[in-house]
Coordinates of C-alpha atoms in Angstrom, one line a residue:
M941 CA -2.4 -20.8 -25.2
T942 CA -1.5 -17.7 -27.2
L943 CA -3.2 -14.3 -26.9
R944 CA -4.0 -13.2 -30.5
T945 CA -5.8 -9.9 -30.2
P946 CA -4.3 -7.6 -32.8
T947 CA -4.2 -4.7 -30.4
L948 CA -2.2 -6.6 -27.8
L949 CA 0.2 -7.9 -30.5
A950 CA 0.6 -4.3 -31.7
A951 CA 1.4 -3.2 -28.2
L952 CA 4.0 -5.9 -27.8
M953 CA 5.6 -5.3 -31.2
A954 CA 6.1 -1.7 -30.1
L955 CA 8.5 -3.0 -27.5
P956 CA 11.9 -4.3 -28.4
T957 CA 11.8 -7.8 -29.9
L958 CA 10.2 -10.3 -27.5
A959 CA 9.9 -14.0 -27.9
M960 CA 6.2 -14.7 -27.6
A961 CA 5.5 -17.1 -24.8
E962 CA 2.5 -19.4 -24.5
T963 CA 0.8 -17.1 -22.0
T964 CA 1.7 -13.4 -22.0
L965 CA 0.3 -11.0 -19.4
V966 CA 0.7 -7.3 -19.7
M967 CA 0.2 -5.4 -16.5
P968 CA -0.2 -1.6 -16.7
Q969 CA 1.3 0.5 -14.0
Q970 CA 1.4 4.3 -13.6
D971 CA 5.0 4.9 -12.6
E972 CA 8.4 4.0 -14.1
P973 CA 10.5 2.2 -11.5
R974 CA 13.2 4.3 -10.0
T975 CA 15.1 1.1 -9.2
L976 CA 14.7 -2.7 -9.2
S977 CA 16.3 -3.0 -5.8
P978 CA 13.4 -2.7 -3.3
G979 CA 15.3 -2.6 0.0
P980 CA 16.3 1.0 0.4
S981 CA 12.9 2.7 0.0
S982 CA 9.4 2.3 -1.2
D983 CA 9.1 2.8 -4.9
T984 CA 5.7 2.8 -6.4
G985 CA 7.0 1.9 -9.9
G986 CA 9.1 -0.9 -8.6
H987 CA 6.6 -2.7 -6.5
G988 CA 5.1 -4.8 -9.3
P989 CA 8.3 -6.1 -10.9
T990 CA 10.2 -6.7 -7.6
S991 CA 7.3 -8.4 -5.9
N992 CA 7.4 -11.0 -8.6
I993 CA 11.2 -11.3 -8.8
Y994 CA 12.0 -11.5 -5.1
S995 CA 10.6 -13.7 -2.3
H996 CA 9.8 -12.7 1.2
L997 CA 10.1 -14.6 4.5
V998 CA 6.4 -14.1 5.2
V999 CA 3.9 -12.1 3.2
M1000 CA 0.2 -11.3 2.9
D1001 CA -2.2 -10.3 0.0
W1002 CA -5.8 -9.3 -0.2
G1003 CA -6.7 -12.5 1.6
I1004 CA -6.4 -10.2 4.6
V1005 CA -10.1 -9.3 4.0
D1006 CA -10.9 -13.0 4.8
G1007 CA -8.8 -12.8 8.0
V1008 CA -5.4 -14.2 6.8
A1009 CA -2.9 -11.6 8.1
A1010 CA 0.3 -13.5 7.2
Y1011 CA 1.3 -16.6 5.4
G1012 CA 4.6 -18.2 4.5
D1013 CA 6.6 -17.4 1.4
L1014 CA 10.1 -18.7 1.9
A1015 CA 9.0 -19.7 5.4
E1016 CA 7.3 -23.1 5.1
S1017 CA 6.3 -23.0 8.8
W1018 CA 7.1 -21.2 12.0
E1019 CA 6.7 -21.5 15.8
V1020 CA 6.4 -18.8 18.4
S1021 CA 7.6 -19.1 22.0
D1022 CA 5.1 -18.9 24.9
D1023 CA 6.4 -15.4 25.8
A1024 CA 6.1 -14.2 22.2
T1025 CA 9.7 -13.2 21.9
T1026 CA 11.2 -16.0 19.8
Y1027 CA 10.1 -16.9 16.3
T1028 CA 11.6 -20.0 14.7
F1029 CA 11.1 -20.2 10.9
K1030 CA 11.6 -23.3 8.8
L1031 CA 12.5 -22.4 5.2
H1032 CA 11.2 -24.2 2.1
P1033 CA 14.0 -26.7 1.3
D1034 CA 13.6 -26.3 -2.5
A1035 CA 13.9 -22.5 -2.8
M1036 CA 16.6 -21.5 -5.3
W1037 CA 18.0 -18.2 -6.5
H1038 CA 17.5 -17.5 -10.1
D1039 CA 21.3 -18.3 -10.7
G1040 CA 20.8 -21.8 -9.3
E1041 CA 22.2 -21.3 -5.8
P1042 CA 20.1 -22.5 -2.9
V1043 CA 18.3 -20.0 -0.7
T1044 CA 19.5 -20.5 2.9
S1045 CA 18.8 -19.0 6.3
E1046 CA 22.0 -16.9 5.9
D1047 CA 20.3 -15.0 3.2
V1048 CA 17.4 -14.0 5.5
K1049 CA 19.8 -13.1 8.3
F1050 CA 22.0 -11.1 5.9
T1051 CA 19.1 -9.2 4.4
Y1052 CA 17.4 -8.2 7.7
E1053 CA 20.7 -7.3 9.4
R1054 CA 21.7 -5.0 6.5
I1055 CA 18.2 -3.4 6.5
M1056 CA 18.6 -2.6 10.2
E1057 CA 22.2 -1.4 9.8
E1058 CA 21.3 0.9 7.0
G1059 CA 18.1 2.1 8.6
Y1060 CA 16.0 1.2 5.5
T1061 CA 12.2 1.6 5.5
F1062 CA 11.6 -2.0 6.5
S1063 CA 13.7 -1.6 9.6
S1064 CA 10.7 -0.1 11.4
F1065 CA 9.1 -3.6 11.3
L1066 CA 12.3 -5.1 12.8
R1067 CA 12.8 -2.5 15.5
D1068 CA 12.3 -5.0 18.3
V1069 CA 14.7 -7.6 16.9
E1070 CA 17.5 -8.4 19.4
S1071 CA 19.2 -11.2 17.4
I1072 CA 18.9 -13.4 14.3
E1073 CA 20.4 -16.9 14.5
T1074 CA 20.8 -19.6 11.8
P1075 CA 21.3 -23.0 13.5
D1076 CA 21.1 -24.7 10.1
D1077 CA 20.5 -23.8 6.4
Q1078 CA 16.8 -24.1 6.7
T1079 CA 16.2 -22.5 10.1
V1080 CA 16.0 -18.8 11.1
V1081 CA 15.5 -17.9 14.8
I1082 CA 14.5 -14.3 15.4
T1083 CA 14.6 -13.2 19.0
L1084 CA 12.8 -10.0 20.1
N1085 CA 13.8 -7.8 23.0
K1086 CA 10.1 -7.7 24.2
P1087 CA 6.8 -9.2 23.1
N1088 CA 5.4 -7.8 19.9
M1089 CA 1.9 -9.0 19.1
A1090 CA 2.0 -7.3 15.7
F1091 CA 5.4 -8.7 14.6
L1092 CA 4.3 -11.3 12.1
P1093 CA 1.4 -9.5 10.4
M1094 CA 3.1 -6.1 10.2
M1095 CA 6.3 -7.7 8.9
A1096 CA 4.2 -9.6 6.3
Q1097 CA 2.6 -6.4 5.2
G1098 CA 5.8 -4.4 5.1
A1099 CA 7.3 -7.1 2.9
Q1100 CA 4.8 -6.0 0.2
W1101 CA 7.0 -3.0 -0.5
T1102 CA 10.5 -3.2 0.8
G1103 CA 11.0 -6.4 2.8
K1104 CA 12.3 -8.8 0.1
I1105 CA 15.0 -11.3 0.7
Y1106 CA 18.4 -10.7 -1.1
P1107 CA 21.0 -13.3 -2.1
E1108 CA 24.0 -12.9 0.3
H1109 CA 26.4 -14.4 -2.2
L1110 CA 25.8 -11.6 -4.7
W1111 CA 25.3 -8.6 -2.4
A1112 CA 27.7 -9.2 0.5
D1113 CA 30.5 -7.1 -1.2
Q1114 CA 28.2 -4.2 -1.8
E1115 CA 27.9 -1.3 0.7
G1116 CA 24.1 -1.3 0.7
F1117 CA 21.2 -2.4 -1.5
D1118 CA 21.5 0.6 -3.8
T1119 CA 24.8 0.0 -5.5
G1120 CA 26.3 -2.7 -7.6
P1121 CA 25.5 -4.7 -10.7
Y1122 CA 22.3 -6.3 -9.4
V1123 CA 20.4 -3.1 -8.5
N1124 CA 18.7 -3.0 -11.9
E1125 CA 19.4 -6.5 -13.1
P1126 CA 18.0 -8.4 -10.1
I1127 CA 18.4 -12.0 -9.2
G1128 CA 15.7 -13.2 -6.9
S1129 CA 14.0 -16.4 -5.9
G1130 CA 10.4 -15.5 -6.8
P1131 CA 8.1 -16.9 -9.4
F1132 CA 9.5 -14.7 -12.3
K1133 CA 13.0 -14.0 -13.5
F1134 CA 14.2 -10.7 -14.8
V1135 CA 14.7 -10.4 -18.5
R1136 CA 15.2 -6.7 -19.2
W1137 CA 14.1 -3.2 -18.4
D1138 CA 13.3 -1.1 -21.4
R1139 CA 13.5 2.4 -19.8
G1140 CA 10.4 4.5 -20.3
S1141 CA 8.5 1.5 -21.6
A1142 CA 8.4 -1.8 -19.7
V1143 CA 10.0 -4.3 -17.4
V1144 CA 9.9 -7.8 -18.9
L1145 CA 10.0 -10.9 -16.8
E1146 CA 9.8 -14.7 -17.6
A1147 CA 8.4 -17.6 -15.6
N1148 CA 10.8 -19.2 -13.2
E1149 CA 10.3 -22.9 -14.2
D1150 CA 12.2 -24.0 -11.1
Y1151 CA 10.1 -21.9 -8.6
F1152 CA 9.8 -23.9 -5.4
R1153 CA 6.0 -23.6 -5.4
G1154 CA 5.8 -24.7 -9.0
A1155 CA 6.0 -22.7 -12.2
P1156 CA 3.4 -19.9 -12.7
E1157 CA 0.7 -20.2 -15.3
V1158 CA 1.9 -17.0 -16.9
D1159 CA 5.0 -17.4 -19.0
T1160 CA 5.9 -13.8 -19.9
L1161 CA 5.0 -11.0 -17.6
I1162 CA 5.3 -7.4 -18.8
F1163 CA 4.9 -4.3 -16.6
R1164 CA 4.1 -1.5 -18.9
T1165 CA 4.4 2.1 -17.7
I1166 CA 1.2 4.1 -18.6
P1167 CA 1.1 7.3 -16.5
D1168 CA -2.2 8.5 -17.9
A1169 CA -5.3 6.7 -16.5
N1170 CA -7.4 7.7 -19.5
V1171 CA -4.8 6.0 -21.9
A1172 CA -4.8 2.9 -19.7
R1173 CA -8.6 2.7 -19.8
A1174 CA -8.7 3.2 -23.5
E1175 CA -6.1 0.4 -24.0
F1176 CA -8.0 -1.9 -21.7
E1177 CA -11.2 -1.3 -23.6
A1178 CA -9.3 -2.0 -26.9
G1179 CA -8.2 -5.4 -25.5
Q1180 CA -4.5 -4.7 -25.0
F1181 CA -4.4 -6.2 -21.6
P1182 CA -6.9 -8.2 -19.6
Y1183 CA -6.8 -6.5 -16.2
L1184 CA -7.3 -2.8 -15.3
P1185 CA -6.1 -2.3 -11.7
F1186 CA -8.1 -0.3 -9.3
N1187 CA -5.8 2.7 -9.4
Y1188 CA -6.8 3.1 -13.1
A1189 CA -10.4 2.2 -12.7
P1190 CA -13.0 4.8 -13.7
P1191 CA -15.0 6.5 -11.0
L1192 CA -17.4 4.3 -9.1
A1193 CA -20.3 6.4 -10.4
E1194 CA -19.6 4.7 -13.8
A1195 CA -19.7 1.2 -12.3
P1196 CA -23.3 0.4 -13.6
M1197 CA -22.2 0.9 -17.2
F1198 CA -19.3 -1.6 -16.8
E1199 CA -21.5 -4.1 -14.9
A1200 CA -23.8 -4.1 -17.9
D1201 CA -21.0 -5.0 -20.3
P1202 CA -20.7 -8.8 -20.7
E1203 CA -17.1 -8.5 -21.9
I1204 CA -16.0 -7.0 -18.5
N1205 CA -16.1 -8.5 -15.0
V1206 CA -16.3 -5.8 -12.4
V1207 CA -14.4 -6.9 -9.2
Y1208 CA -15.0 -5.2 -5.9
T1209 CA -12.5 -5.8 -3.1
P1210 CA -13.0 -4.6 0.5
S1211 CA -10.0 -3.3 2.4
H1212 CA -8.5 -2.4 5.7
F1213 CA -7.5 1.0 4.2
S1214 CA -9.4 4.2 4.2
R1215 CA -9.3 7.4 2.2
D1216 CA -8.4 10.2 4.5
L1217 CA -6.9 13.7 4.6
Q1218 CA -3.4 14.1 6.0
L1219 CA -2.8 17.7 7.3
N1220 CA 0.7 19.1 7.4
L1221 CA 0.9 20.6 10.9
N1222 CA 3.9 22.7 9.8
H1223 CA 1.5 24.9 7.8
E1224 CA 0.8 28.1 9.7
A1225 CA -3.0 27.6 9.7
L1226 CA -3.1 23.8 9.7
G1227 CA -1.0 23.8 12.9
N1228 CA -4.0 25.3 14.7
P1229 CA -6.3 22.5 16.1
K1230 CA -9.4 24.7 15.6
V1231 CA -8.6 25.0 11.9
R1232 CA -8.3 21.3 11.6
E1233 CA -11.6 20.8 13.3
A1234 CA -13.1 23.4 11.0
I1235 CA -11.9 21.5 7.9
A1236 CA -13.6 18.4 9.4
Y1237 CA -16.9 20.3 9.6
A1238 CA -16.5 21.9 6.2
M1239 CA -16.1 18.5 4.5
D1240 CA -19.4 16.9 3.3
R1241 CA -18.8 13.2 2.9
E1242 CA -22.4 12.5 1.8
E1243 CA -22.1 14.9 -1.1
M1244 CA -18.7 13.4 -2.1
N1245 CA -20.2 9.9 -1.9
R1246 CA -23.2 10.9 -4.1
L1247 CA -21.1 12.8 -6.7
A1248 CA -18.0 10.6 -6.8
F1249 CA -19.0 7.1 -5.8
N1250 CA -22.6 6.6 -6.7
N1251 CA -23.3 6.3 -3.0
S1252 CA -21.3 3.0 -3.0
W1253 CA -18.6 3.9 -0.5
T1254 CA -19.0 4.0 3.3
P1255 CA -18.3 7.4 4.8
G1256 CA -15.6 7.2 7.5
Y1257 CA -16.6 8.9 10.7
Y1258 CA -14.4 6.8 12.9
A1259 CA -10.6 6.4 13.2
G1260 CA -11.0 2.9 11.8
V1261 CA -12.7 0.7 9.2
S1262 CA -15.5 -1.8 9.5
S1263 CA -13.3 -4.7 8.2
L1264 CA -11.6 -4.3 11.6
Q1265 CA -14.8 -3.6 13.5
Q1266 CA -13.5 -5.2 16.7
W1267 CA -11.0 -2.4 17.1
I1268 CA -13.2 0.6 16.4
N1269 CA -14.0 3.0 19.2
E1270 CA -17.4 4.3 18.2
D1271 CA -17.2 7.0 20.9
A1272 CA -14.4 8.7 19.0
R1273 CA -16.1 10.2 16.0
F1274 CA -15.2 12.8 13.5
P1275 CA -17.8 15.6 13.1
E1276 CA -20.4 15.6 10.4
H1277 CA -20.8 18.4 7.8
D1278 CA -21.7 21.8 9.3
A1279 CA -20.5 24.8 7.2
A1280 CA -21.7 27.4 9.7
K1281 CA -19.7 25.6 12.5
A1282 CA -16.7 25.5 10.3
E1283 CA -16.9 29.3 9.7
E1284 CA -17.3 29.9 13.4
L1285 CA -14.2 27.8 14.3
L1286 CA -12.1 29.6 11.6
D1287 CA -13.1 33.0 13.1
E1288 CA -12.2 31.7 16.6
A1289 CA -8.8 30.4 15.3
G1290 CA -7.9 33.9 14.2
F1291 CA -8.4 33.5 10.5
P1292 CA -11.3 35.8 9.6
R1293 CA -12.3 36.4 6.0
G1294 CA -10.2 39.2 4.4
D1295 CA -11.5 41.9 2.1
D1296 CA -11.1 39.4 -0.8
G1297 CA -13.2 36.8 1.1
W1298 CA -10.3 34.5 1.8
R1299 CA -9.0 33.4 5.2
F1300 CA -5.8 31.6 4.1
S1301 CA -4.6 29.5 1.2
V1302 CA -3.8 25.8 1.0
K1303 CA -2.7 23.4 -1.7
V1304 CA -4.6 20.1 -1.9
T1305 CA -2.9 17.1 -3.4
G1306 CA -3.2 13.3 -3.5
P1307 CA -2.1 10.1 -5.3
N1308 CA -2.8 9.8 -8.9
I1309 CA -5.8 7.4 -8.5
S1310 CA -9.4 8.1 -9.5
D1311 CA -11.0 8.1 -6.0
C1312 CA -8.5 10.6 -4.5
T1313 CA -8.8 12.7 -7.6
A1314 CA -12.6 12.9 -7.1
I1315 CA -12.3 13.5 -3.4
T1316 CA -9.8 16.3 -3.7
E1317 CA -11.7 18.0 -6.5
I1318 CA -14.9 18.2 -4.4
L1319 CA -12.9 19.0 -1.2
V1320 CA -11.4 22.1 -2.8
R1321 CA -14.9 23.4 -3.6
Q1322 CA -16.1 22.7 -0.1
L1323 CA -13.2 24.4 1.5
R1324 CA -13.6 27.5 -0.7
E1325 CA -17.2 27.7 0.4
V1326 CA -16.0 28.5 4.0
G1327 CA -13.4 31.0 2.9
I1328 CA -10.3 28.7 2.6
E1329 CA -8.5 29.5 -0.7
A1330 CA -7.9 25.9 -1.7
E1331 CA -6.2 24.9 -5.0
L1332 CA -5.4 21.5 -6.5
D1333 CA -1.7 20.5 -6.7
R1334 CA -1.3 17.6 -9.1
F1335 CA 1.8 15.3 -9.5
D1336 CA 2.5 11.9 -10.9
Q1337 CA 2.3 9.1 -8.4
S1338 CA 6.1 8.8 -7.7
T1339 CA 6.5 12.6 -7.2
W1340 CA 3.5 12.9 -5.0
F1341 CA 4.8 10.1 -2.7
S1342 CA 8.3 11.7 -2.5
R1343 CA 6.7 15.1 -1.6
I1344 CA 4.6 13.8 1.2
Q1345 CA 7.6 11.8 2.6
E1346 CA 9.5 15.1 2.5
K1347 CA 6.5 16.9 4.1
Q1348 CA 6.2 19.2 1.0
F1349 CA 2.4 19.4 1.0
D1350 CA -0.4 21.1 2.8
I1351 CA -3.4 18.7 2.6
S1352 CA -3.2 15.4 0.9
C1353 CA -5.6 12.6 0.2
Y1354 CA -4.1 9.4 1.5
F1355 CA -4.7 5.7 2.0
G1356 CA -4.6 5.3 5.7
R1357 CA -4.2 1.7 7.0
Y1358 CA -5.7 0.2 10.1
G1359 CA -4.5 -3.4 9.9
P1360 CA -3.6 -6.1 9.7
D1361 CA -3.0 -5.3 13.3
P1362 CA -3.9 -2.1 15.2
D1363 CA -0.2 -1.5 15.7
A1364 CA -0.8 0.3 12.4
Y1365 CA -1.8 3.4 14.5
R1366 CA 1.8 3.6 15.7
E1367 CA 3.1 3.7 12.1
H1368 CA 0.7 6.6 11.3
F1369 CA 0.6 8.7 14.4
S1370 CA 3.6 8.0 16.6
T1371 CA 6.1 10.8 16.6
D1372 CA 8.6 8.7 14.7
G1373 CA 6.0 6.7 12.7
A1374 CA 7.1 5.7 9.2
R1375 CA 3.8 7.0 7.8
N1376 CA 3.5 10.1 10.0
F1377 CA 3.8 12.6 7.2
M1378 CA 1.9 15.2 9.2
S1379 CA 4.6 16.1 11.8
Y1380 CA 2.2 15.1 14.5
S1381 CA 3.4 14.3 18.0
D1382 CA 1.6 13.4 21.2
A1383 CA 3.5 12.0 24.2
E1384 CA 0.6 10.0 25.6
L1385 CA -0.1 8.4 22.2
D1386 CA 3.5 7.5 21.8
E1387 CA 3.6 5.8 25.1
L1388 CA 0.3 3.9 24.5
A1389 CA 1.3 2.8 21.0
A1390 CA 4.7 1.5 22.2
E1391 CA 3.1 -0.5 25.0
A1392 CA -0.1 -1.7 23.3
N1393 CA 1.5 -4.3 21.0
T1394 CA 3.4 -5.9 23.9
I1395 CA 0.1 -6.8 25.6
S1396 CA -1.3 -10.3 25.0
D1397 CA -4.7 -9.7 26.7
E1398 CA -7.0 -8.5 23.9
E1399 CA -9.4 -6.5 26.1
T1400 CA -6.5 -4.5 27.6
R1401 CA -5.1 -3.9 24.1
R1402 CA -8.6 -2.7 23.0
E1403 CA -8.8 -0.2 25.8
M1404 CA -5.4 1.2 24.8
Y1405 CA -6.3 1.5 21.2
D1406 CA -9.7 3.1 22.2
R1407 CA -7.7 5.8 23.9
I1408 CA -5.4 6.2 20.9
Q1409 CA -8.4 6.8 18.7
E1410 CA -9.8 9.4 21.2
I1411 CA -6.5 11.3 21.0
V1412 CA -6.4 11.2 17.2
V1413 CA -9.9 12.4 16.8
R1414 CA -9.3 15.1 19.4
D1415 CA -6.2 16.4 17.7
M1416 CA -7.2 15.7 14.1
P1417 CA -3.8 15.5 12.4
Y1418 CA -5.8 13.5 9.8
I1419 CA -9.5 13.2 9.0
N1420 CA -11.0 10.0 7.9
V1421 CA -13.2 10.4 4.8
F1422 CA -14.2 7.0 3.4
E1423 CA -13.6 3.3 3.8
E1424 CA -11.9 2.0 0.7
Q1425 CA -13.5 -0.3 -1.7
K1426 CA -11.4 -1.3 -4.7
M1427 CA -13.0 -1.6 -8.1
S1428 CA -11.0 -3.4 -10.8
L1429 CA -11.9 -4.6 -14.3
V1430 CA -11.1 -8.0 -15.6
R1431 CA -11.7 -9.7 -19.0
P1432 CA -13.8 -12.9 -18.8
G1433 CA -11.6 -16.0 -18.7
W1434 CA -8.9 -14.5 -16.6
D1435 CA -8.9 -15.2 -12.9
G1436 CA -6.6 -15.2 -9.8
F1437 CA -5.5 -11.6 -9.8
A1438 CA -4.6 -10.4 -6.3
V1439 CA -7.9 -8.6 -5.8
M1440 CA -10.0 -11.7 -6.7
P1441 CA -10.8 -14.5 -4.3
A1442 CA -9.0 -17.0 -6.5
G1443 CA -5.9 -15.0 -5.9
F1444 CA -6.2 -14.7 -2.1
N1445 CA -3.4 -16.2 -0.1
K1446 CA -1.5 -17.3 -3.2
S1447 CA -0.6 -14.1 -5.0
I1448 CA 2.6 -13.7 -3.0
S1449 CA 1.8 -10.0 -2.2
W1450 CA -0.7 -7.4 -3.4
F1451 CA 1.4 -6.9 -6.5
G1452 CA 2.0 -10.6 -7.3
V1453 CA 0.5 -12.5 -10.2
Y1454 CA 1.5 -16.0 -9.2
G1455 CA -2.2 -17.0 -8.9
V1456 CA -3.2 -15.7 -12.3
T1457 CA -4.7 -18.0 -14.9
G1458 CA -5.8 -17.1 -18.4
P1459 CA -8.6 -18.3 -20.6
D1460 CA -8.3 -21.9 -21.8
D1461 CA -8.7 -20.9 -25.4
A1462 CA -7.9 -17.6 -27.1
E1463 CA -9.3 -16.7 -30.5

């Protein structure tokens, strides 16, 4: 089939010459990649292309909302020892690199060992690895130094961003994964092959006809950089691409208008993420626990929900989300809105209103997505009402993420994550947690988080995570705001995007399009 919409053809013609394939899919994304080598660090602009070029040992996608926390990619099957310290993976025998070489267990060993040696981001998911052995070309044996109940699901999730498998025969002579000829001309083993990167415009991929799971339905895959959400929405409405991802989607308050349009399918996807506020404890005022508690009282989730989400999101009063209800401690609850209580706490904290009416100033930022934009705009007003001189601080997605990693922020909207295993609390709140951007530290929490995922008895684990939630709500280095619900827009006839049930457990990551199918006939 050939997509013939004039607007799409015009968009493609604006790119350097491209041989039109039978099925072409244009995927908009907000950020230009920094690199097409995913190993060294998380790169919001690179996630889409690299997740379709490279393969993973195990992975997950939005099938997590149906309970599938991990499934095999290169791994065709695996076994776990009775003491949960030895994982034996059998690789798919037909997996090939895009240059025709076979994928072997040595590639997995090489990739993971280099990630650990270099201390790359994914190394946090491999922290308990004692050894990696390769008894034959299709077998990988990973031995842990202690039981880790979260090892598989957390490794599957981390693979979304940085845990891709590299070809040893091409990278062994390089010092890391950030130098050499294949950094931006990648050779992977995934469902799509790299064609070219037109800087400032698009990354172009083509179907891997020899993909070990079978060739994808999409023949040409183009990741177009469109930083402005308004531009992306206008181009979607003009028919230039069939899928508008949730990070571009209009405010949920506008959902009824799109639901009434027969030319648009509105897709809602639940999540194990929240929208929360991360507070930088290095800030003079935010380092005071009474100030953080006051901010929790100053925030009015119900007003936010009414104004921003058409009352369609679930306010988050717990340190968890209902998709993982079994792990929520309902006795650990964030306070509800009480502006008078907020003012009282701020006075007690030693930050009275000055002659100008202000107590102290903060910058409020967040990722460049519509829901966080709405939350932060309303939050600024709510904070100003209790005497906090709050101002918005806007950045593109990549810059924002770099700044919170470097702790160059005061308050940021964030997408906290509570699964696929509750070990996610350690990633966010342990002193050395990979997502602890708040400079938060608590010795009891560190000890509990380190021990909890070695415990096989679920009731004991639950008690430990209950206590972790009590500590987090007591100290409030972050404040939960809402449970996330993703809204995406899809043109009729298209199916299998990662946020859709037809794409669950086959998209090969949240960013994958292997499950996508287009309309049978295009006019």
